XYZ file of C-alpha atoms in Angstrom:
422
model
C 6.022 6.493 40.156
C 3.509 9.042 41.790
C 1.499 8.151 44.455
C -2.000 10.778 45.314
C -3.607 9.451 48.691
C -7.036 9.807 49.659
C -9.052 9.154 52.478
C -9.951 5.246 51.912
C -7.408 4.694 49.171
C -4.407 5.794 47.159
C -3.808 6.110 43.424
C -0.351 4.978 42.358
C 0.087 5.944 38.398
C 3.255 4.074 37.582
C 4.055 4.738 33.302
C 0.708 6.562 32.752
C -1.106 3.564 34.028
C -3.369 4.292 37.100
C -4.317 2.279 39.703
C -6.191 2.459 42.632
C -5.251 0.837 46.012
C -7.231 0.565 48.742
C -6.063 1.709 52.407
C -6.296 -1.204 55.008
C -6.757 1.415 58.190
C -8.208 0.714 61.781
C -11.274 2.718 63.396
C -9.813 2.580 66.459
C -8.799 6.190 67.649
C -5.747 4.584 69.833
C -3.935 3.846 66.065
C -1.900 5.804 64.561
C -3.221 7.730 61.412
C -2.994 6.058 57.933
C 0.402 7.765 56.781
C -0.292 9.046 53.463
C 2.756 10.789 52.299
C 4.758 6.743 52.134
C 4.433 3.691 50.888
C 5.564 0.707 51.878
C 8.091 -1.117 49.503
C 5.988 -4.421 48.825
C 2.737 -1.940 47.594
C 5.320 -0.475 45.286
C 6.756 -3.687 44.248
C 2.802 -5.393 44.004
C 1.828 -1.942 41.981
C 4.900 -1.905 39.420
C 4.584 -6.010 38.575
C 0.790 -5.157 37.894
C 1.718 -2.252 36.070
C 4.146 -4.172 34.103
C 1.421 -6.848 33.275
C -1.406 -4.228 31.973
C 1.401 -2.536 30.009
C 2.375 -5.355 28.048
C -1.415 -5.912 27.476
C -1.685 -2.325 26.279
C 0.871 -2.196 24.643
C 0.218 -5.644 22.436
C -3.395 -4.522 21.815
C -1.981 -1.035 20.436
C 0.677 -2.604 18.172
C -2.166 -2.909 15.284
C -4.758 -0.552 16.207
C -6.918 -1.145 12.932
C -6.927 -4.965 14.027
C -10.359 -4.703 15.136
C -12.019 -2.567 12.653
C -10.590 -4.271 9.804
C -12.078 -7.504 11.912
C -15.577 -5.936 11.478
C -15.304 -4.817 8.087
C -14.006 -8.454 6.670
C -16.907 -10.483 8.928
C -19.835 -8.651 6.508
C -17.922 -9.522 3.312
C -19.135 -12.080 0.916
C -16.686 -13.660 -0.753
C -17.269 -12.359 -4.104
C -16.944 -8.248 -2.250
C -13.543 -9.674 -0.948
C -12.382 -10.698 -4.517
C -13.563 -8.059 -6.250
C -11.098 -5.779 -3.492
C -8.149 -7.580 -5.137
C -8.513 -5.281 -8.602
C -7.771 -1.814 -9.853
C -9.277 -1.705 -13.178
C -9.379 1.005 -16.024
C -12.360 3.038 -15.617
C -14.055 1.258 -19.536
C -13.781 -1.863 -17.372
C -16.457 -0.912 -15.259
C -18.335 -0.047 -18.275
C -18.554 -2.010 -20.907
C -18.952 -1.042 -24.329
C -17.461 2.820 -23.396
C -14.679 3.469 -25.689
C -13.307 6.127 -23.143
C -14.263 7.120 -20.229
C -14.449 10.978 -18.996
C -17.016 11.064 -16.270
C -18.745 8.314 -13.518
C -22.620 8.574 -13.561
C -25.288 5.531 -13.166
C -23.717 3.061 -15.368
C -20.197 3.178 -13.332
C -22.070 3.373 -9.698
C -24.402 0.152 -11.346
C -21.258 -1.365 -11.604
C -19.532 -0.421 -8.256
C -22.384 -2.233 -7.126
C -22.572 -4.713 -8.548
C -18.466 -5.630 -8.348
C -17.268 -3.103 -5.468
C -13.341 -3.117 -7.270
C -10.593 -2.155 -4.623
C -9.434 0.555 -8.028
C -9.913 2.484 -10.576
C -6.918 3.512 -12.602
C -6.987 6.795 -15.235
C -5.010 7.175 -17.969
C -4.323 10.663 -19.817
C -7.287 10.297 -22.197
C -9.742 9.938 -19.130
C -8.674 13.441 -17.713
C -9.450 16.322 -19.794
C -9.263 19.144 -17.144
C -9.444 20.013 -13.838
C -13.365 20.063 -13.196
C -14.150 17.058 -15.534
C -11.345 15.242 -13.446
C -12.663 16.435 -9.945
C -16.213 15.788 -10.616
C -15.375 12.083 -12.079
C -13.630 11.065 -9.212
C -15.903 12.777 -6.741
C -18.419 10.670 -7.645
C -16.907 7.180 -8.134
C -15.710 7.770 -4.478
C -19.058 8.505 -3.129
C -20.626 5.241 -4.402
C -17.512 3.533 -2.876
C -18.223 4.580 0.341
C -21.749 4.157 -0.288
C -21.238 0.633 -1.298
C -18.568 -0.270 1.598
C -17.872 2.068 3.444
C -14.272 2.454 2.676
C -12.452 4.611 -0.073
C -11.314 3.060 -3.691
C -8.243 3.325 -4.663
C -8.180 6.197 -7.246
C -4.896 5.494 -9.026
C -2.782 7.218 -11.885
C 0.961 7.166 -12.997
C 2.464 10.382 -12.311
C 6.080 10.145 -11.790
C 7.117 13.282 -13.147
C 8.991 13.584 -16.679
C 8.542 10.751 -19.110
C 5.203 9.429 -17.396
C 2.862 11.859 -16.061
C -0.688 11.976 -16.935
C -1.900 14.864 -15.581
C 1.333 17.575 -16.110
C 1.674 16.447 -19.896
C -1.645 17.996 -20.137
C -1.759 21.820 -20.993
C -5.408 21.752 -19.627
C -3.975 21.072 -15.922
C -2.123 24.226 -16.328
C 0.668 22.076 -13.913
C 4.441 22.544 -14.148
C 6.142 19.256 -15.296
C 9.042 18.461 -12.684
C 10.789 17.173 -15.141
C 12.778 13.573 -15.431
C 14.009 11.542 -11.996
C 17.132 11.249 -14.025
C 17.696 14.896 -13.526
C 16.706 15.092 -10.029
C 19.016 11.950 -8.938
C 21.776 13.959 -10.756
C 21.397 17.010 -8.374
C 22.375 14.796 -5.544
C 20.482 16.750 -3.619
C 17.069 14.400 -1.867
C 15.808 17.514 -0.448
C 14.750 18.293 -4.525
C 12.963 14.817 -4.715
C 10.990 15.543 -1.667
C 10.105 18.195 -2.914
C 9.222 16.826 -6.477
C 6.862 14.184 -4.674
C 5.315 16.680 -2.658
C 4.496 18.990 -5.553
C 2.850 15.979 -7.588
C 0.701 14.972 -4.509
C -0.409 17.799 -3.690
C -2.150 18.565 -6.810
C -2.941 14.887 -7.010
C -4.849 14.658 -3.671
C -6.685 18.265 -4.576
C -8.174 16.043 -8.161
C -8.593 13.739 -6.070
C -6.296 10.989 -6.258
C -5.226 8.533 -3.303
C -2.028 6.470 -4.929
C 0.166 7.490 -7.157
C 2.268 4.755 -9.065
C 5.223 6.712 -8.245
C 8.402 6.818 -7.479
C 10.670 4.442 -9.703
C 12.911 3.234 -7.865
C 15.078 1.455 -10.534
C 18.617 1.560 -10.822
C 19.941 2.001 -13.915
C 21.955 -0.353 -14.232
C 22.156 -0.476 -17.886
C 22.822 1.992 -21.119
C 20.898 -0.457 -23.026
C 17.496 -0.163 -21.111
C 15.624 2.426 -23.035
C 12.373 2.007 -20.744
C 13.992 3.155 -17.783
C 17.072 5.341 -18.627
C 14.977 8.533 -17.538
C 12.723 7.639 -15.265
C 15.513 6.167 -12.879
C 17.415 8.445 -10.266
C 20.619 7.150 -10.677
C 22.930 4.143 -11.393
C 23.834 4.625 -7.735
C 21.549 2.478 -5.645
C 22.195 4.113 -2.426
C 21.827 7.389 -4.360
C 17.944 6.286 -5.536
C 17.298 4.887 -2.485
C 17.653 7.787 -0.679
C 15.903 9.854 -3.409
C 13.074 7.587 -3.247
C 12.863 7.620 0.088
C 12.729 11.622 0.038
C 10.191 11.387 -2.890
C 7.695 8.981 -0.905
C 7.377 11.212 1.963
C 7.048 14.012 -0.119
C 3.751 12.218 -1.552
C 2.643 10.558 1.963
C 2.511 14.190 3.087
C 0.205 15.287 0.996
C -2.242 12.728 0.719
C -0.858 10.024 -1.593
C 0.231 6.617 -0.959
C 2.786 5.734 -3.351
C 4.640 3.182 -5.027
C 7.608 1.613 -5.027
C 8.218 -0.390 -8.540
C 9.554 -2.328 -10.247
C 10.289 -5.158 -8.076
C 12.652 -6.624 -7.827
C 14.393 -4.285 -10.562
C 14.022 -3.140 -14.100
C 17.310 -1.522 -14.772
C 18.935 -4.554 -16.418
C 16.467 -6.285 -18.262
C 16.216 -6.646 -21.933
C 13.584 -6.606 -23.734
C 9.752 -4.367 -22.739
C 7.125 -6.062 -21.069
C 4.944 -4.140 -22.728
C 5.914 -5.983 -26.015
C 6.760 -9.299 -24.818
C 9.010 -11.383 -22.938
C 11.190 -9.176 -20.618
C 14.572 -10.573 -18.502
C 17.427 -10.003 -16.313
C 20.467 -12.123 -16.304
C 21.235 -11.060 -12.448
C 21.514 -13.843 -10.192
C 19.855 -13.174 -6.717
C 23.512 -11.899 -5.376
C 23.488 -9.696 -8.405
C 20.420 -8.254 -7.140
C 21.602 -8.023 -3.254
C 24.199 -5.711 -4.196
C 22.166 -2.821 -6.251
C 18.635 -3.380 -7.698
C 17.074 -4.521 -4.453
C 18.976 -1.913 -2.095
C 16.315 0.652 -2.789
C 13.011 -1.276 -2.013
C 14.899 -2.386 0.992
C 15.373 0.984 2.525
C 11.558 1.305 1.371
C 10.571 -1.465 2.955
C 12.456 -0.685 6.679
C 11.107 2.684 6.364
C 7.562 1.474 6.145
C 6.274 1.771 2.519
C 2.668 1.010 2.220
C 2.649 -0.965 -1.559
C 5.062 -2.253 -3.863
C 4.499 -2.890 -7.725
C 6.194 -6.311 -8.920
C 7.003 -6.036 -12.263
C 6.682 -8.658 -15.452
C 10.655 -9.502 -14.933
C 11.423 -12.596 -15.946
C 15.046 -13.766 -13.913
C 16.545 -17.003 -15.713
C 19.262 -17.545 -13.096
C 16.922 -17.289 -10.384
C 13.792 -18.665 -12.048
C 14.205 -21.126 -14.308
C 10.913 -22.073 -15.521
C 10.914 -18.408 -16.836
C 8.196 -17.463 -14.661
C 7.497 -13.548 -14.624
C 8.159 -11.871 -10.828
C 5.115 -10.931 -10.773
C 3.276 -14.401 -11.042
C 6.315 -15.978 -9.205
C 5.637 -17.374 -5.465
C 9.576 -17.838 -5.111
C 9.573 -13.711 -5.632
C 6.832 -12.702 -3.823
C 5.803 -15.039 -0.915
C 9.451 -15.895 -0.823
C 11.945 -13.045 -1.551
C 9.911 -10.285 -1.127
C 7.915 -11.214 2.053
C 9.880 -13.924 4.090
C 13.375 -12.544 3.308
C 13.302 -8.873 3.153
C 10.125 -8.706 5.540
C 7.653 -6.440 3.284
C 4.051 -7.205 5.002
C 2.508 -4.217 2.416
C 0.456 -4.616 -0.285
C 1.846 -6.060 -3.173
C 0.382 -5.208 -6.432
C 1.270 -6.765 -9.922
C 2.181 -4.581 -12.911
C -0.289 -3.541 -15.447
C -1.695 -7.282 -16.919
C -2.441 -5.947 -20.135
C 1.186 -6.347 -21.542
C 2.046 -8.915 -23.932
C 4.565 -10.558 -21.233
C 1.592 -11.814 -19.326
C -1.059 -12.374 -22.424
C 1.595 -13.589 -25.221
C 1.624 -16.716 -22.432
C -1.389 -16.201 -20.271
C -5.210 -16.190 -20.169
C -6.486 -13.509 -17.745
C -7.827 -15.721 -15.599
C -4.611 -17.905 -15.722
C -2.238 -14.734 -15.104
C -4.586 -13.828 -11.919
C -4.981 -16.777 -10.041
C -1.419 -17.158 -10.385
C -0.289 -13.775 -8.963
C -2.535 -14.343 -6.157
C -1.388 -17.920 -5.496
C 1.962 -16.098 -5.753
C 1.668 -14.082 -2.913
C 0.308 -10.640 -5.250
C -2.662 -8.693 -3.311
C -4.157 -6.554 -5.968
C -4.281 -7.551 -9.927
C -4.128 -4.574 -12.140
C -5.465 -4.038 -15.239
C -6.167 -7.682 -16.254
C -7.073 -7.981 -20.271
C -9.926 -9.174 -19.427
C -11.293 -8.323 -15.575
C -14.163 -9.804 -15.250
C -12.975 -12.814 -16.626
C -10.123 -12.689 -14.670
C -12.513 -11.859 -11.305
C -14.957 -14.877 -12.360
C -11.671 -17.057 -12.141
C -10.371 -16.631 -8.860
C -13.860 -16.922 -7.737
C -14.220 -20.674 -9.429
C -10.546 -21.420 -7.711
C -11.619 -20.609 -4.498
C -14.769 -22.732 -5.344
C -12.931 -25.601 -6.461
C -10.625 -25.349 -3.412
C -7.184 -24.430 -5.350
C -6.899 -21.004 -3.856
C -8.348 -21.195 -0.124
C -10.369 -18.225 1.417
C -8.031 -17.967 3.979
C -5.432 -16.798 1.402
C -7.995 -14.231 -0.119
C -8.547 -12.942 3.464
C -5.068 -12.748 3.326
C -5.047 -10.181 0.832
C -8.204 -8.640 1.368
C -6.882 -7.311 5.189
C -3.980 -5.389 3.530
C -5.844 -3.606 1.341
C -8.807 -2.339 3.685
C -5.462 -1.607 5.968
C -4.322 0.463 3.416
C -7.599 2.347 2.885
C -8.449 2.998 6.626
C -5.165 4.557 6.874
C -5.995 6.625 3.097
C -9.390 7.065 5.133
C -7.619 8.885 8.168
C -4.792 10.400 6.379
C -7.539 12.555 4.203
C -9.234 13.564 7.391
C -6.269 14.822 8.942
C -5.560 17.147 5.781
């Protein structure tokens, strides 16, 4: 503690924390003179307890210091702005009747206004080159921030390898990194940080803010072609700490990324993207490898994880997908392993979810589940309409949807400050 004394008071700063006392002295000339150079043992003691109290104040006011903004954002929201935050949709969602997409002009800001979506997701026939690419999502980010005042999530799958959007294009002149496979087999993280930093940092300069990357799979069987290459390794500490690497090679360029597919894709049978997709694991199973990796994510601080269409017949056993599953999300995910992230569902346009859902079915239950964002519904306005009538009829509270709504604008004030420190 450092004590500076003046002439009718002193100024203890005790942990960065000042405070002023004031000096009780006498006028009369027969006392002795204030002593200013010590300090009497009960000021020090009175100073530090006071300290200690406006510390712990500080300190529990600092612990979320978007708290209040996000306070002031939510308290202007109807409810239909703060349902229409809960979906990334492909850009021919927000205009109808567009076969594909290639640029954002009246009809997509008409729509941004109309249904301010938290995303927009591209795929490789919406991004011809650099400039058309640019200029699209240029604009669809200004009328975001015209329209609320925050950023959209502008969203693509670029892993590297087997899925990459932009580096499978010759147009993009970009290097392709190659398959995670082959960078898990280096056993060297170092090369996966560096993988992730290469891909967001021509990402964030197209203008991308989330990449649906890494995979963070372990592949944990021969007989899983969807995954084989895409996975680091069969080694879950090995992908974890790959993943890991490849995250902050993205977060330091820009990008939020993605860990997926929750709670693991290496053993299932069968492709979501066709149908009906399982794992035999039992949640022990799981303990020991698959989950090891979003674990690690999760304790180091990863902002969103993708739960995939996995349906787990020893864990579940009304063969509910993960991804509409509360017993996964609200339950596994969040109250065991302690993810408090955005959780986003995998892509709803796969037969898994539509051979057995409606749209508006499959989204009210991955909210009810515990899911935060619902992307690419079949149908999303359909879908959008229906969690609206839920929270009408009093099935789905607003209190959940607020819920959901405060992670996400969390996760775009800090896209919002990350791009304004690069």
């Amino acid at each position: 503690m450092k004590v500076f004394a003046f002439d009718r008071f002193k100024v203890f700063v005790v942990s960065g924390v000042i405070i002023f006392s004031v000096l009780l002295t006498s006028c009369s000339s027969k006392d002795k003179p204030a002593d200013t150079t010590e300090t009497s043992q009960t000021e020090i003691t009175a100073v530090e307890e006071t300290t200690q109290e406006l510390t712990e104040e500080t300190t529990t006011e600092e612990i979320d210091e978007y708290a209040s903004t996000i306070n002031d954002i939510m308290d202007y929201m109807t409810l239909e702005e703060k349902v229409a935050q809960l979906f990334i949709v492909y850009p021919e969602a927000l205009v109808p009747g567009v076969n594909c997409v290639t640029a954002a002009g009246e009809a997509t800001k008409e729509s941004i206004n109309n249904i301010p979506v938290g995303g927009v997701i591209y795929m490789s026939e919406n991004l011809r080159n650099p400039e058309q690419t640019k200029s699209m999502l240029t604009n669809i980010q200004s009328y975001s921030i015209e329209r609320t005042g925050l950023p959209i999530l502008l969203c693509v799958d670029e892993e590297g390898g087997q899925i990459a959007r932009i580096a499978s294009n010759p147009a993009f002149a970009i290097e392709d990194v190659g398959d995670m496979s082959l960078i898990g087999a280096s056993k060297d993280s170092m090369n996966a940080y560096d993988v992730g930093a290469y891909i967001g940092k021509y990402l964030h300069e197209l203008g991308f803010n989330l990449d649906f990357a890494p995979d963070v799979d372990v592949k944990s069987s021969t007989f899983n072609p969807l995954i084989q290459r895409r996975a680091f390794s069969d080694d879950p500490e090995v992908v974890a700490d790959m993943a890991s690497k490849y995250l902050k090679g993205l977060n330091d360029n820009g990008l939020v990324g993605v860990y997926k597919h929750f709670p693991g894709h290496g053993s299932t049978s069968g492709d979501p993207h066709k149908g009906y997709a399982f794992t035999n694991m039992t949640l022990d199973d799981l303990k020991k490898s698959d989950l090891i990796p979003f674990q690690k994510g999760i304790d180091d601080g990863v902002s969103a994880i993708m739960v995939g269409h996995i349906s787990l017949p020893n864990i579940i056993t009304d063969g509910t997908p993960a991804s509409l599953s509360a017993e996964i999300i609200d339950g596994l995910l969040r109250n065991d392993m302690g993810y408090e992230g955005v959780v986003i569902t995998d892509a709803m346009n796969m037969n898994a979810i539509n051979d057995k859902y409606t749209p508006k079915e499959a989204a009210v239950m991955a909210i009810e589940a515990g899911a935060d964002i619902v992307l690419m519904s079949k149908d999303f306005r359909a879908a959008y309409q229906g969690i609206l009538e839920e929270v009408e009829s009093g099935r789905i509270s607003e209190e959940r949807i607020d819920e959901s709504v405060e992670r996400i604008v969390r996760l775009k004030l800090e896209i919002k400050d990350a791009n304004n420190e690069n």
